[in-house]
Amino acid sequence: MSDALPAYTQLLDDLAGERAVTAAVLAGLADDAWDRPSPAEGWLLRDCVVHLAETDERAATIAEGEEAPFGRRDPNAGVLTPGMLRGRDLQPAAVYLWWQQAGDRMLAALRRLRDLGNTVILVEHDREVLEAADQLFDFGPGA
């Protein structure tokens, strides 16, 4: 087992733990709470959850070895992605289920990569995650 695998396993466990806390919060929300504005300008709480689902779906698709399509945004939609527009038509339970399934798929795909001994490259900005990394590569201006 590579020295990196315990750190990667801990990262996956942390991600699963964060998802469990988020799930508990979301499960306790009344339906009308999903349409409250979020701190992200122009986004409702449901938009934030859909954004997480979309991101998890893309991560899972890439981890499964597929190419993740990036759709074009409708310029009239402002800050909303196509998924967010779709999510606004869904009942909160459907948005919650979408988020749950996308996250489960992503975690399963990342665990498969770990179990196969693959190297995982993560683009991250969180200091705690960076400090836990086995190796860091800094790219971009000022690197």
Coordinates of C-alpha atoms in Angstrom, one line a residue, residues 17 23 30 39 45 59 68 72 77 85 95 104 106 110 113 130 143:
G17 CA -18.7 12.8 6.8
A23 CA -27.7 15.5 4.4
A30 CA -39.2 22.5 5.2
P39 CA -25.2 33.8 0.5
L45 CA -30.5 27.3 -1.4
A59 CA -16.2 14.4 -10.7
A68 CA -17.3 15.2 -18.6
R72 CA -23.0 26.2 -22.6
A77 CA -29.9 32.8 -17.3
L85 CA -32.7 26.1 -14.1
V95 CA -33.2 17.9 -5.7
D104 CA -22.7 8.5 -3.8
M106 CA -18.6 10.3 -6.9
L110 CA -13.0 7.8 -6.1
L113 CA -9.5 4.6 -8.0
L130 CA -3.1 21.1 1.0
A143 CA 4.1 30.0 -8.7

